[in-house]
Amino acid sequence: MRLKTLLTAFAACAVALPGAALAQDPTTGEPQIVVIDQAELRPFPIAIVGFTGQYGDDISNVIRGNLRRSGFFDPLNPAGFTERPGLGARPTFPAWTGIGAQAVLYGGVTPRADGRVDVGFRLYDTYRECQLVSYQFTATAEQWRRIAHKISDVVYQRMTGESGFFDTRVIYVAESGTQLEKLSRLAIVDQDGYNPVFLTQGDEVIMSPRFSTSNPDEVTYVALGRDYSRIYLYNLSTGRRESLGQFDGQVLAPRYSNDGSKLAFSIIRGGNTDVYTIDLNTRELRRLTTDPGIDTSPSFSPDNSMIAFTSDRSGSARIYVMRADGTGQRPISRGGGLYTAPSWSPRGDLIAFTKQQGGQFHIGVMGTDGSGERILSSSYFEEGPSWAPNGRYVMFARQTRGGDTRLWTVDLSGRVVAQAGYEGRGSDPAWSPLLDQPPADLGFNQGPDSCPT
Amino acid sequence: MKTTSLFRLTLVGASVLALAACSRPAQPEPGLPDGPVVTNPDTRGPTTGGGTVGGGGIPAAAGSVEDFAVNVGDRVYFDLDSYEIRRDAYPRLDAQAEWLRRYPNVMVRIEGNADERGTREYNLALGARRAESVRSYLIQRGIPATRIDVISFGKERPIAEGSTEEAWARNRNGRTAIVSGAPAR
């Protein structure tokens, strides 16, 4: 797959530029060696035709926005399209190669007898003249936005070979007011910035919201009042909100284990901050760190066997890892500067972090043994990386000097740094897992003209 | 005609008195007639009798929250990335301890604060160390630990606006907040 090769090349390029990659010649289909670097790389031109039927054009618009923001696609301007294939028809390929489209997506919304709609679509490779995928989602017409995200995920997955991340939400701290009279509210929004909903009133300072990766309806966050700090467990679908309990000390930095059975967090006692875990069923509390330094911001590895955290026990803040029972604590970050806010990648191979060095703040990634550190984004102030469920992007908060804080994303190559879909003021973003399972085995043997790979 | 002028003068006098008493910025009182006010130089209005009226804040009542904040000082400041009590903070903390010994029913909460140049969770931990430094010192100066609560606000509650060294220095502080028991209001 052409784009998959490019994605691999992005990661390689960030380490050693320029990188060489295998790609296919668009005219002959033969493999060729191309040399690319970050500056020369062009996003993949794709034609996304307005779907037919109710909300059809809206669905196509959402898909275009999603794919464009990913940085790997260049959705072409529909004004240049010369045909609108029906769902049952094949595209006229020269009509698309003629405008530079290397793939074309089209589809339609069809009412069903039960009042819902079928949203079917086809994706074709215009040069190889074969079908990459066809699929159909069924839902109520009002769920058109959600369907558009799921179609975006299918296209992304088929073109890149990696799972998508568009059918997700972001929980964050919405900010308003002035620097000295700041109002902070827990809020949730679709990953593309639509449907923001406030979940608290603003009478408490909200910090560190996190999704349960096993259930995107479960979140945890810290509420800081005048004289208390609480960790809440909050179910978004039932509205049930529960305090984790009273602890002897101030609590902060909660994160779910990936099976949802435990929470890792910190308690401050006598000025000393340590990492604990609590079993959410038995409420058994276990203390994992005991040194007099700051130990906080725990983050589980995907298999829950390890925890990354930040500690200044050596004199300055560094990233550490330990086993989930607290044994085997060791520093992994190797560079100078202050390393905080680690976040273990859902793929398991990388830890994202915030680094303060040289009067600037940086978002970076390193291997789980601290090797191969790469800075993805730098500015006056940025913090708190949170991974997209496919492990290819992180979202973080960036503050301009003397200005507001907003949500940004960067991809693993560091090439696609952009403000997130949500453009309002906010901080502490946390990316949800995919809201439900994507369809499996897409694109293979779906018709007589299915592409061979 | 004469009645009307006198009526106006009386109103002006009353409003000036009212304004002086509240020490608000002078602005037209609602309900006052518009247009120029005619004053007769031979007739002294009720406001001009004994010269200007001075004003100012009333000193804080001894033992009040305001007394503590103004006359003792409720905040001490910290160096960058440090939670060590600075030499210049000792006189103020000594005065806080002295004040708290004088009013033994007062309960306090030490609030630890950090500047904006750090990540959120780490700064909470940093602020907690500052609060603990203040707490430890007050205990050392004879204040029972049971009278002192602590909380860290991290970088969430700055007192100085802007992104300057000066603002950051002010925002790195520990505040001794009176929770209850102050004998005066």
Tab-separated table of C-alpha atoms in Angstrom, chain A residues 175 179-180 205 207-208 210 224-228 250 252-253 268 270-271 273 292-294 297 310 312 317 340 354 356 359 361 380-381 383 399 401-402 427-428, chain B residues 81 83 109 111 116-122 124-126 128-129 132 135 149-165 168 171 175 179:
chain	number	residue	atom	x	y	z
A	175	GLU	CA	-11.162	27.610	30.199
A	179	GLN	CA	-5.582	34.831	34.064
A	180	LEU	CA	-6.408	35.774	37.655
A	205	VAL	CA	-10.676	23.872	39.412
A	207	MET	CA	-7.550	18.900	36.394
A	208	SER	CA	-6.290	15.713	34.783
A	210	ARG	CA	-8.800	10.732	31.756
A	224	LEU	CA	-9.826	21.197	43.419
A	225	GLY	CA	-11.919	23.353	45.718
A	226	ARG	CA	-10.948	26.029	48.229
A	227	ASP	CA	-10.122	23.462	50.886
A	228	TYR	CA	-10.332	20.039	49.268
A	250	GLN	CA	-4.181	15.665	48.806
A	252	LEU	CA	-3.940	14.170	42.145
A	253	ALA	CA	-3.054	12.686	38.760
A	268	ILE	CA	0.594	14.203	48.919
A	270	GLY	CA	3.506	16.007	54.616
A	271	GLY	CA	4.666	17.691	51.414
A	273	THR	CA	4.053	13.107	46.770
A	292	PRO	CA	11.074	11.675	49.703
A	293	GLY	CA	11.031	13.073	46.144
A	294	ILE	CA	8.036	13.994	44.027
A	297	SER	CA	1.733	11.388	36.846
A	310	THR	CA	7.828	11.379	36.804
A	312	ASP	CA	12.637	14.309	40.993
A	317	ALA	CA	12.432	15.655	37.251
A	340	THR	CA	7.225	15.366	33.368
A	354	THR	CA	6.685	17.011	28.392
A	356	GLN	CA	11.255	21.782	29.909
A	359	GLY	CA	13.364	28.335	28.279
A	361	PHE	CA	8.586	23.412	26.600
A	380	TYR	CA	6.834	28.876	24.772
A	381	PHE	CA	4.634	26.516	26.767
A	383	GLU	CA	2.250	20.176	28.223
A	399	GLN	CA	-0.182	28.316	25.747
A	401	ARG	CA	3.186	33.831	26.130
A	402	GLY	CA	0.740	35.935	28.107
A	427	SER	CA	-6.146	22.423	28.501
A	428	ASP	CA	-5.450	18.899	29.789
B	81	ASP	CA	12.138	25.495	41.725
B	83	TYR	CA	10.689	25.214	48.577
B	109	ARG	CA	-4.817	26.571	55.956
B	111	GLU	CA	-1.920	27.248	50.460
B	116	GLU	CA	2.963	28.900	35.341
B	117	ARG	CA	6.319	27.593	34.052
B	118	GLY	CA	5.713	23.957	34.849
B	119	THR	CA	3.353	21.122	34.060
B	120	ARG	CA	0.104	20.951	35.952
B	121	GLU	CA	0.424	17.831	38.081
B	122	TYR	CA	4.089	18.363	38.866
B	124	LEU	CA	0.716	20.658	42.396
B	125	ALA	CA	3.416	18.546	44.039
B	126	LEU	CA	5.791	21.518	44.002
B	128	ALA	CA	2.603	21.173	48.315
B	129	ARG	CA	6.269	21.255	49.290
B	132	GLU	CA	4.699	22.081	53.961
B	135	ARG	CA	3.619	24.560	58.017
B	149	ASP	CA	-4.233	22.419	57.353
B	150	VAL	CA	-2.439	22.432	54.001
B	151	ILE	CA	-3.465	22.399	50.351
B	152	SER	CA	-1.603	22.937	47.108
B	153	PHE	CA	-3.159	24.924	44.304
B	154	GLY	CA	-0.191	24.340	41.983
B	155	LYS	CA	-0.301	26.948	39.229
B	156	GLU	CA	-4.089	27.206	39.340
B	157	ARG	CA	-4.473	30.338	41.476
B	158	PRO	CA	-1.973	32.995	40.389
B	159	ILE	CA	-2.048	36.411	42.088
B	160	ALA	CA	0.087	38.298	39.565
B	161	GLU	CA	-0.958	38.677	35.968
B	162	GLY	CA	1.377	38.419	33.003
B	163	SER	CA	4.161	36.154	31.833
B	164	THR	CA	7.153	37.968	33.292
B	165	GLU	CA	9.864	37.005	35.768
B	168	TRP	CA	6.270	34.331	38.255
B	171	ASN	CA	3.101	33.499	42.039
B	175	ARG	CA	-0.234	31.752	51.810
B	179	VAL	CA	-10.105	29.419	58.108
